[in-house]
Amino acid sequence: MFRPRAKLIILFLTGLTLFGCSGTRVYRTQQVLIDKNEVYQESQLLKNNPVNFIITTPANKKFLGIPIKKMLYESAHPEPQKKFEEWLAKKEKRRKRLEKWFSPKQVSALENYSVKFNEWLKKNGEPPAVLDINAINTSKKRIQQYYKNLGYYNVIVDHDTTHTKPKKVVLQYQIYPDKQYEIDSIKTQIDSPQIEKIYTSNTATAIIKRGDAFEINKFEKERERLFTLFRNNGVYNFQQNSIQFIAAIDSTGQDLKIPVTIEIQNPQQLVNEFSTTVPYQTYTINEIEVFVDDFNAGINIDQFTDSIQYKDITLYSKGKLKYRPQAITSGIAIKKKQPYSDHDRTLTYRYFTNLKNFKYPSINYSLIPEKENQLKASIFLTPRERFSLGFDLDFSHSNIQDFGIGLGGGLGIRNVFRGAESLELNIKNTLGASRDIAQKGDQFFNLFELGADLKLSFPRLVFPFFENAWTTPEMNPVTQMILGTSIQQNIGLDKQFFKSTYQFDWQPKKNKKVQIKWIDLEFVNNRNLSNYFNVYRNSYDRLNSIAAIYNTQTDFQDVDGNLSIPEGTEGFINAVLNNETILNQENPDFKTVNTVKERQDRLTANNLILGSSFSLNFNSQESIFDENFYQLRWKVDWVGNLLNGVLRAVNAPENDQGQTQLGGVSPSQYVKSEVDYIKHWPLGNEQVIAFHAFGGLAVPYGNANNMPFSRSYFSGGANDNRAWKAYKLGPGSSNNINEFNEANFKLAFNIEYRFPLSGPLKGGLFIDAGNVWNIFDDVDDTAFRFDGLQDLSEIAIGSGIGLRYDFDFFVFRFDTGFKTFNPALPKGERWWGEYKLKNAVFNIGINYPF
């Protein structure tokens, strides 16, 4: 008898053998296949024309020239169950032997696996693109209809084939469109005088005009324009199907000009069981009322006991109203004595939704008895619970942290000051692991962070002694005041952060957002300075190698003869810089020690950053499904001017470099500007070309000669140049001699081709380019600096391939990058010098980088 484990192994090997046999025999069709489609308009090849996407004879998709999906499909047996039975019957005692070894139930399961595997092959594969005359004729009819929709009513479509191999052809469609029909005249037949008046007043915005090509999509857009026009000008019951376009096309084809009649009929209504025509009328808002209470409980309007009249709006509540009237009414775009408008209704919906104090509002309109063409607007608001408590658990990955687990909680309070404000308190504790942090022992979780944020949000712009005139409620203005602090332990220098922000956000247009941070304060306190050389090991190795030659103090060394940390490193640096060794200032090793000391002072210095910023965002994306869009972000920071001006005015103390100080810390001073651009081009069939460009420059001045580490730029990582690890590229042509290489000038360019592989599995090919440099700061090494356009030759280039799995709510991404052009190598070796698998960089990310 076989033991259970041995049975499973044999069953698995049997299944592999069976499936392997299925995969080795390919059931290829013997019919002629379409290798490629080509569409010509007369003699011109149409490469990126939409007509390519309407044909019904697509060729099989290929990856690197191989039709993988077709091969999967053809690997499946056409009758898998019958095949399995034949396999069992091929040897006389095979079934009995398998049932004896395993069991009849397990043999049946093996049969089921065989069938399921074949189903998987077909589901994830692609049927062969067989040359089919019926499909060709369907494509020709669709092409003809497509061109007719463009005004070519005498179009002729033909096809031809060219053999590339004995059983493969290039299918060519030939289109002869002839002449395009034009709109001759535009007349109207409008039943309602009110509708005709609105139409006549807005002809300047018409989409169809005399002399234009007779294109069907223009008529659809004109129908939508008219519908929106009438609904926004008082005709609250207007129906789109009331609009008809009548065109008189000359069937002889001699007259290519088509007269058009726009017919707008009045609607039909049932009155006393008889159908009658009721003319369209314009309606005016005469009453506006707001009901604030929980309508899910089936409350009756008669139960409202309190009412307030505020600026032509009546507010009803069950008991005393818990909101200030202005907070409710300021965002209501519906106005008394104004015509009904769908646009005003939508803006009102959006205002109450953005307040986050109410569930989705309900807005109803009703006729007012005995008042002709007058409407009453009723808005029903259901408040959310005032207090909310939530907890979250998340897993994270960042440029420094390889793995992190975060546990947090949040308390929310709505309507804090009766003006629909919200107050949020969030606390989060994170444990993480990092390979890059030197840590004694072998514990996995070597990072710890505890932080808290307090955020107060106002649904308006709040500025002392200032009346907001920049925005309207429709722009969704928000003021945020944020206080936050966090403590990091066992992560390098054990930093303590404190931040404070006072900012305005608003949306002037649908695709445009503006943000002003009036106060952007950050204080970084390094608490474990003695751990510096444990963290920045490259700096330690450079210093230790010099000490091995020039150090004569045994008390600077540990038992292995290396510099001890921190006593030995500090003692040796002081000895060198105080001329207590044989090193002199002209010696390159003396300069190296001085550079190590300057970098240590910079990275261990506490930072006080106080400034303001302005950012502008454009986004043409209509929804998450829109793949033809662009995004543009511009931001400028100005930091330290006011604070350092005040400190100099009051004669604040200065350090050895003449920099003013506050509490022993030199406040940063710089100006920083950056531009970020993203563009997507859809290619059809879930294929997309994505492009990204970034440029940023930060210039320290006045009280500073370099940038704070937290506000500088770096290159490399899962969202940047993926052929380098984060902080491992640059600056310039330097060979990433530090653990965290950063600078104050950055350029980055990325282009990526994204395509489907199988179901939710996607693929990507990418090229990344960019680098960081030092400019206008205290770095003198020419390898690190950007001294002119000639240094653009130091832009690093990486290329690679990626796999992505779409979970619908997020995308898991795995990218492999190869160093294609490495500016750190000697000039003759920069191209392809490290283009090897052993030098590849593997990146894991969540969602697409751009």
Coordinates of N, CA, C and O in Angstrom, one line a residue, residues 712-818:
S712 N 14.9 67.6 -0.8 CA 15.8 67.5 -2.0 C 15.2 66.4 -2.9 O 14.2 65.7 -2.6
Y713 N 15.9 66.2 -4.0 CA 15.4 65.2 -5.0 C 16.3 64.0 -5.0 O 17.5 64.1 -4.7
F714 N 15.8 62.9 -5.4 CA 16.6 61.6 -5.6 C 16.1 61.0 -6.9 O 15.0 61.3 -7.4
S715 N 16.8 60.0 -7.4 CA 16.5 59.2 -8.6 C 16.5 57.8 -8.3 O 17.2 57.3 -7.4
G716 N 15.8 57.0 -9.1 CA 15.7 55.6 -8.9 C 14.5 55.1 -8.1 O 13.8 55.9 -7.4
G717 N 14.2 53.9 -8.1 CA 13.1 53.3 -7.4 C 11.9 52.9 -8.3 O 11.9 53.1 -9.5
A718 N 10.9 52.3 -7.6 CA 9.8 51.7 -8.4 C 9.0 52.7 -9.1 O 8.3 52.3 -10.1
N719 N 9.0 54.0 -8.8 CA 8.2 55.0 -9.5 C 9.0 56.0 -10.2 O 8.5 57.0 -10.6
D720 N 10.3 55.7 -10.5 CA 11.2 56.7 -11.1 C 12.0 55.9 -12.2 O 11.4 55.3 -13.1
N721 N 13.3 56.0 -12.1 CA 14.1 55.2 -13.0 C 14.3 53.8 -12.5 O 15.1 53.6 -11.5
R722 N 13.6 52.8 -13.0 CA 13.5 51.5 -12.4 C 14.7 50.6 -12.6 O 14.7 49.5 -12.1
A723 N 15.7 51.1 -13.3 CA 16.9 50.3 -13.4 C 17.9 50.6 -12.3 O 18.9 49.9 -12.2
W724 N 17.6 51.5 -11.4 CA 18.4 51.8 -10.2 C 17.5 51.7 -9.0 O 16.3 52.1 -9.1
K725 N 18.0 51.3 -7.9 CA 17.3 51.4 -6.6 C 17.1 52.8 -6.2 O 17.9 53.7 -6.6
A726 N 16.2 53.1 -5.3 CA 15.9 54.4 -4.8 C 17.2 55.0 -4.2 O 17.9 54.3 -3.4
Y727 N 17.5 56.2 -4.5 CA 18.6 57.0 -4.0 C 20.0 56.5 -4.5 O 21.0 56.9 -4.0
K728 N 20.0 55.5 -5.5 CA 21.2 54.9 -5.9 C 21.7 55.5 -7.3 O 22.7 55.0 -7.8
L729 N 21.0 56.5 -7.8 CA 21.4 57.0 -9.1 C 21.9 58.5 -8.9 O 21.2 59.3 -8.3
G730 N 23.1 58.8 -9.4 CA 23.6 60.1 -9.4 C 24.2 60.4 -8.0 O 24.5 59.5 -7.2
P731 N 24.4 61.7 -7.7 CA 24.2 62.9 -8.6 C 25.2 62.9 -9.8 O 26.3 62.5 -9.7
G732 N 24.7 63.3 -11.0 CA 25.5 63.5 -12.1 C 26.2 62.2 -12.5 O 25.5 61.1 -12.6
S733 N 27.5 62.2 -12.8 CA 28.2 61.1 -13.2 C 28.9 60.4 -12.0 O 29.7 59.5 -12.2
S734 N 28.6 60.8 -10.8 CA 29.2 60.1 -9.6 C 28.6 58.7 -9.5 O 27.5 58.5 -9.9
N735 N 29.3 57.9 -8.8 CA 28.9 56.5 -8.7 C 28.3 56.2 -7.4 O 28.8 55.4 -6.6
N736 N 27.1 56.8 -7.2 CA 26.3 56.6 -5.9 C 27.2 56.2 -4.7 O 27.0 55.2 -4.1
I737 N 28.1 57.1 -4.3 CA 29.0 56.8 -3.3 C 28.4 56.8 -1.9 O 28.9 56.3 -0.9
N738 N 27.2 57.4 -1.8 CA 26.5 57.4 -0.5 C 25.3 56.5 -0.5 O 24.8 56.1 -1.5
E739 N 24.8 56.2 0.7 CA 23.6 55.4 0.9 C 22.4 56.1 0.3 O 21.6 55.5 -0.4
F740 N 22.3 57.4 0.5 CA 21.1 58.1 0.1 C 21.7 59.3 -0.7 O 22.1 60.3 -0.2
N741 N 21.7 59.1 -2.1 CA 22.2 60.2 -2.9 C 21.1 61.1 -3.4 O 20.1 60.7 -3.9
E742 N 21.3 62.4 -3.1 CA 20.3 63.4 -3.4 C 20.9 64.6 -3.9 O 22.1 64.8 -3.7
A743 N 20.1 65.5 -4.5 CA 20.6 66.8 -5.0 C 19.4 67.7 -5.1 O 18.3 67.4 -4.7
N744 N 19.7 68.9 -5.7 CA 18.6 69.9 -5.7 C 18.1 70.3 -7.1 O 17.3 71.2 -7.3
F745 N 18.5 69.5 -8.1 CA 18.0 69.6 -9.5 C 17.7 68.3 -10.1 O 18.6 67.4 -10.0
K746 N 16.5 68.1 -10.7 CA 16.2 66.8 -11.2 C 15.4 66.9 -12.5 O 14.6 67.8 -12.7
L747 N 15.8 66.0 -13.4 CA 15.0 65.7 -14.7 C 14.7 64.3 -14.7 O 15.5 63.4 -14.4
A748 N 13.4 64.0 -15.2 CA 13.0 62.6 -15.4 C 12.0 62.5 -16.5 O 11.2 63.4 -16.7
F749 N 12.2 61.5 -17.3 CA 11.4 61.2 -18.5 C 11.1 59.7 -18.5 O 12.0 58.9 -18.4
N750 N 9.8 59.3 -18.7 CA 9.4 57.9 -18.7 C 8.4 57.7 -19.9 O 7.5 58.5 -20.1
I751 N 8.6 56.6 -20.6 CA 7.6 56.2 -21.5 C 7.3 54.7 -21.4 O 8.3 53.9 -21.2
E752 N 6.1 54.3 -21.5 CA 5.7 52.9 -21.2 C 4.6 52.5 -22.1 O 3.6 53.2 -22.3
Y753 N 4.8 51.3 -22.6 CA 3.8 50.6 -23.5 C 3.1 49.5 -22.6 O 3.7 48.6 -22.2
R754 N 1.8 49.7 -22.4 CA 1.0 48.8 -21.6 C 0.1 48.0 -22.5 O -0.6 48.5 -23.3
F755 N 0.0 46.7 -22.2 CA -0.8 45.8 -23.1 C -1.3 44.6 -22.3 O -0.8 44.3 -21.2
P756 N -2.4 44.0 -22.7 CA -3.0 42.9 -22.0 C -2.3 41.6 -22.4 O -1.7 41.4 -23.5
L757 N -2.2 40.7 -21.4 CA -1.7 39.4 -21.6 C -2.8 38.3 -21.6 O -3.1 37.6 -22.5
S758 N -3.4 38.2 -20.4 CA -4.4 37.2 -20.2 C -5.3 37.6 -19.1 O -4.9 37.6 -17.9
G759 N -6.5 38.0 -19.4 CA -7.5 38.5 -18.4 C -6.9 39.6 -17.6 O -6.5 40.7 -18.1
P760 N -6.9 39.5 -16.2 CA -6.4 40.6 -15.4 C -4.8 40.8 -15.5 O -4.3 41.7 -14.9
L761 N -4.1 39.8 -16.1 CA -2.7 39.9 -16.2 C -2.3 40.8 -17.3 O -2.7 40.6 -18.5
K762 N -1.5 41.9 -17.0 CA -1.1 42.8 -18.0 C 0.4 42.8 -18.1 O 1.1 42.4 -17.3
G763 N 0.9 43.4 -19.2 CA 2.4 43.5 -19.4 C 2.7 45.0 -19.7 O 1.9 45.8 -20.0
G764 N 4.0 45.2 -19.6 CA 4.5 46.6 -19.9 C 6.0 46.6 -20.3 O 6.8 45.8 -19.9
L765 N 6.3 47.4 -21.3 CA 7.6 47.7 -21.8 C 7.9 49.2 -21.5 O 7.1 50.0 -21.8
F766 N 9.1 49.5 -20.9 CA 9.3 50.8 -20.5 C 10.7 51.3 -20.7 O 11.7 50.5 -20.8
I767 N 10.9 52.6 -20.9 CA 12.2 53.3 -21.0 C 12.1 54.4 -20.0 O 11.2 55.3 -20.1
D768 N 13.1 54.5 -19.1 CA 13.2 55.6 -18.1 C 14.5 56.3 -18.3 O 15.5 55.7 -18.5
A769 N 14.4 57.6 -18.2 CA 15.6 58.4 -18.3 C 15.6 59.6 -17.3 O 14.5 60.0 -16.9
G770 N 16.7 60.0 -16.8 CA 16.8 61.1 -15.8 C 18.0 61.0 -14.9 O 18.8 60.1 -15.0
N771 N 18.1 62.0 -14.1 CA 19.2 62.1 -13.1 C 19.0 63.2 -12.2 O 18.0 64.0 -12.4
V772 N 19.8 63.3 -11.2 CA 19.8 64.5 -10.3 C 21.2 65.1 -10.3 O 22.2 64.4 -10.5
W773 N 21.2 66.4 -10.1 CA 22.5 67.1 -10.0 C 22.5 68.2 -8.9 O 21.4 68.6 -8.4
N774 N 23.6 68.7 -8.5 CA 23.8 69.8 -7.6 C 24.0 71.1 -8.4 O 24.8 71.0 -9.4
I775 N 23.3 72.1 -8.1 CA 23.5 73.4 -8.8 C 23.1 74.5 -7.8 O 22.2 74.4 -7.0
F776 N 23.9 75.6 -7.8 CA 23.6 76.8 -6.9 C 23.7 76.4 -5.5 O 22.9 77.0 -4.7
D777 N 24.5 75.4 -5.1 CA 24.6 75.1 -3.7 C 26.1 75.0 -3.3 O 27.0 75.5 -4.0
D778 N 26.4 74.3 -2.2 CA 27.8 74.3 -1.7 C 28.6 73.1 -2.2 O 29.7 72.8 -1.6
V779 N 28.1 72.3 -3.1 CA 28.9 71.1 -3.7 C 29.8 71.6 -4.8 O 29.4 72.2 -5.7
D780 N 31.1 71.2 -4.6 CA 32.1 71.7 -5.6 C 32.5 70.6 -6.6 O 33.1 71.0 -7.7
D781 N 32.3 69.4 -6.3 CA 32.8 68.3 -7.2 C 32.0 68.4 -8.5 O 30.8 68.3 -8.6
T782 N 32.8 68.5 -9.6 CA 32.2 68.6 -10.9 C 31.4 67.4 -11.3 O 30.5 67.5 -12.2
A783 N 31.7 66.2 -10.8 CA 30.9 65.0 -11.1 C 29.5 65.1 -10.6 O 28.6 64.4 -11.1
F784 N 29.3 65.9 -9.5 CA 28.0 66.0 -8.9 C 27.2 67.2 -9.4 O 26.0 67.2 -9.3
R785 N 27.9 68.1 -10.1 CA 27.2 69.4 -10.4 C 26.7 69.4 -11.8 O 27.1 68.7 -12.7
F786 N 25.7 70.3 -12.0 CA 25.2 70.6 -13.4 C 25.8 72.0 -13.7 O 25.4 73.0 -13.2
D787 N 26.7 72.0 -14.7 CA 27.4 73.2 -15.0 C 27.1 73.7 -16.4 O 27.7 74.7 -16.9
G788 N 26.1 73.1 -17.1 CA 25.8 73.6 -18.4 C 25.1 72.5 -19.2 O 24.9 71.3 -18.7
L789 N 24.6 72.8 -20.4 CA 23.8 71.8 -21.2 C 24.6 70.6 -21.5 O 24.1 69.5 -21.8
Q790 N 26.0 70.7 -21.5 CA 26.8 69.5 -21.8 C 26.6 68.4 -20.8 O 26.8 67.2 -21.1
D791 N 26.1 68.8 -19.6 CA 25.9 67.8 -18.5 C 24.6 67.0 -18.8 O 24.3 66.0 -18.0
L792 N 23.8 67.4 -19.7 CA 22.6 66.5 -20.1 C 23.1 65.2 -20.6 O 22.3 64.2 -20.7
S793 N 24.3 65.1 -21.0 CA 24.9 63.8 -21.5 C 25.0 62.8 -20.3 O 25.2 61.6 -20.5
E794 N 24.8 63.3 -19.1 CA 24.8 62.4 -17.9 C 23.4 61.9 -17.5 O 23.2 61.3 -16.5
I795 N 22.4 62.1 -18.4 CA 21.1 61.5 -18.1 C 21.2 60.0 -18.2 O 21.6 59.5 -19.3
A796 N 20.8 59.3 -17.2 CA 20.9 57.9 -17.2 C 19.6 57.3 -17.8 O 18.5 57.9 -17.7
I797 N 19.8 56.2 -18.5 CA 18.7 55.6 -19.2 C 18.6 54.1 -18.7 O 19.5 53.4 -18.7
G798 N 17.4 53.8 -18.4 CA 17.1 52.4 -18.0 C 15.9 51.9 -18.9 O 15.0 52.6 -19.3
S799 N 15.9 50.6 -19.1 CA 14.8 50.0 -19.9 C 14.4 48.6 -19.2 O 15.2 48.1 -18.5
G800 N 13.2 48.2 -19.5 CA 12.9 46.9 -18.9 C 11.5 46.5 -19.3 O 10.8 47.0 -20.2
I801 N 11.0 45.5 -18.6 CA 9.7 44.8 -18.8 C 9.0 44.6 -17.5 O 9.7 44.5 -16.4
G802 N 7.7 44.6 -17.5 CA 7.0 44.5 -16.2 C 5.7 43.6 -16.4 O 5.2 43.5 -17.5
L803 N 5.3 43.0 -15.3 CA 4.1 42.3 -15.2 C 3.2 43.0 -14.2 O 3.6 43.4 -13.1
R804 N 1.9 43.1 -14.5 CA 0.9 43.7 -13.6 C -0.3 42.9 -13.5 O -0.8 42.4 -14.5
Y805 N -0.9 42.8 -12.3 CA -2.1 42.0 -12.1 C -3.1 43.0 -11.6 O -2.9 43.6 -10.5
D806 N -4.2 43.1 -12.3 CA -5.3 44.1 -12.0 C -6.3 43.4 -11.1 O -7.0 42.5 -11.5
F807 N -6.4 43.9 -9.8 CA -7.3 43.4 -8.8 C -8.6 44.2 -8.8 O -9.4 44.2 -7.9
D808 N -8.8 45.1 -9.8 CA -9.9 46.0 -10.0 C -9.7 47.2 -9.1 O -9.7 48.4 -9.5
F809 N -9.6 47.0 -7.7 CA -9.4 48.2 -6.8 C -8.0 48.6 -6.7 O -7.7 49.6 -6.1
F810 N -7.0 47.8 -7.1 CA -5.6 48.2 -7.2 C -4.9 47.3 -8.2 O -5.4 46.2 -8.5
V811 N -3.7 47.8 -8.6 CA -2.9 47.0 -9.5 C -1.6 46.6 -8.8 O -0.9 47.5 -8.3
F812 N -1.3 45.3 -8.8 CA 0.0 44.9 -8.2 C 1.0 44.8 -9.4 O 0.8 44.2 -10.4
R813 N 2.2 45.5 -9.2 CA 3.1 45.7 -10.3 C 4.5 45.1 -9.9 O 5.0 45.3 -8.8
F814 N 5.1 44.4 -10.9 CA 6.4 43.8 -10.7 C 7.2 44.2 -12.0 O 6.9 43.8 -13.1
D815 N 8.2 45.0 -11.8 CA 9.0 45.6 -12.9 C 10.5 45.1 -12.8 O 11.0 45.1 -11.7
T816 N 11.1 44.8 -13.9 CA 12.5 44.5 -14.0 C 13.2 45.5 -14.9 O 12.9 45.7 -16.1
G817 N 14.2 46.3 -14.3 CA 14.9 47.3 -15.0 C 16.3 47.0 -15.3 O 17.0 46.4 -14.4
F818 N 16.8 47.4 -16.5 CA 18.2 47.1 -16.8 C 18.9 48.5 -17.1 O 18.3 49.3 -17.8

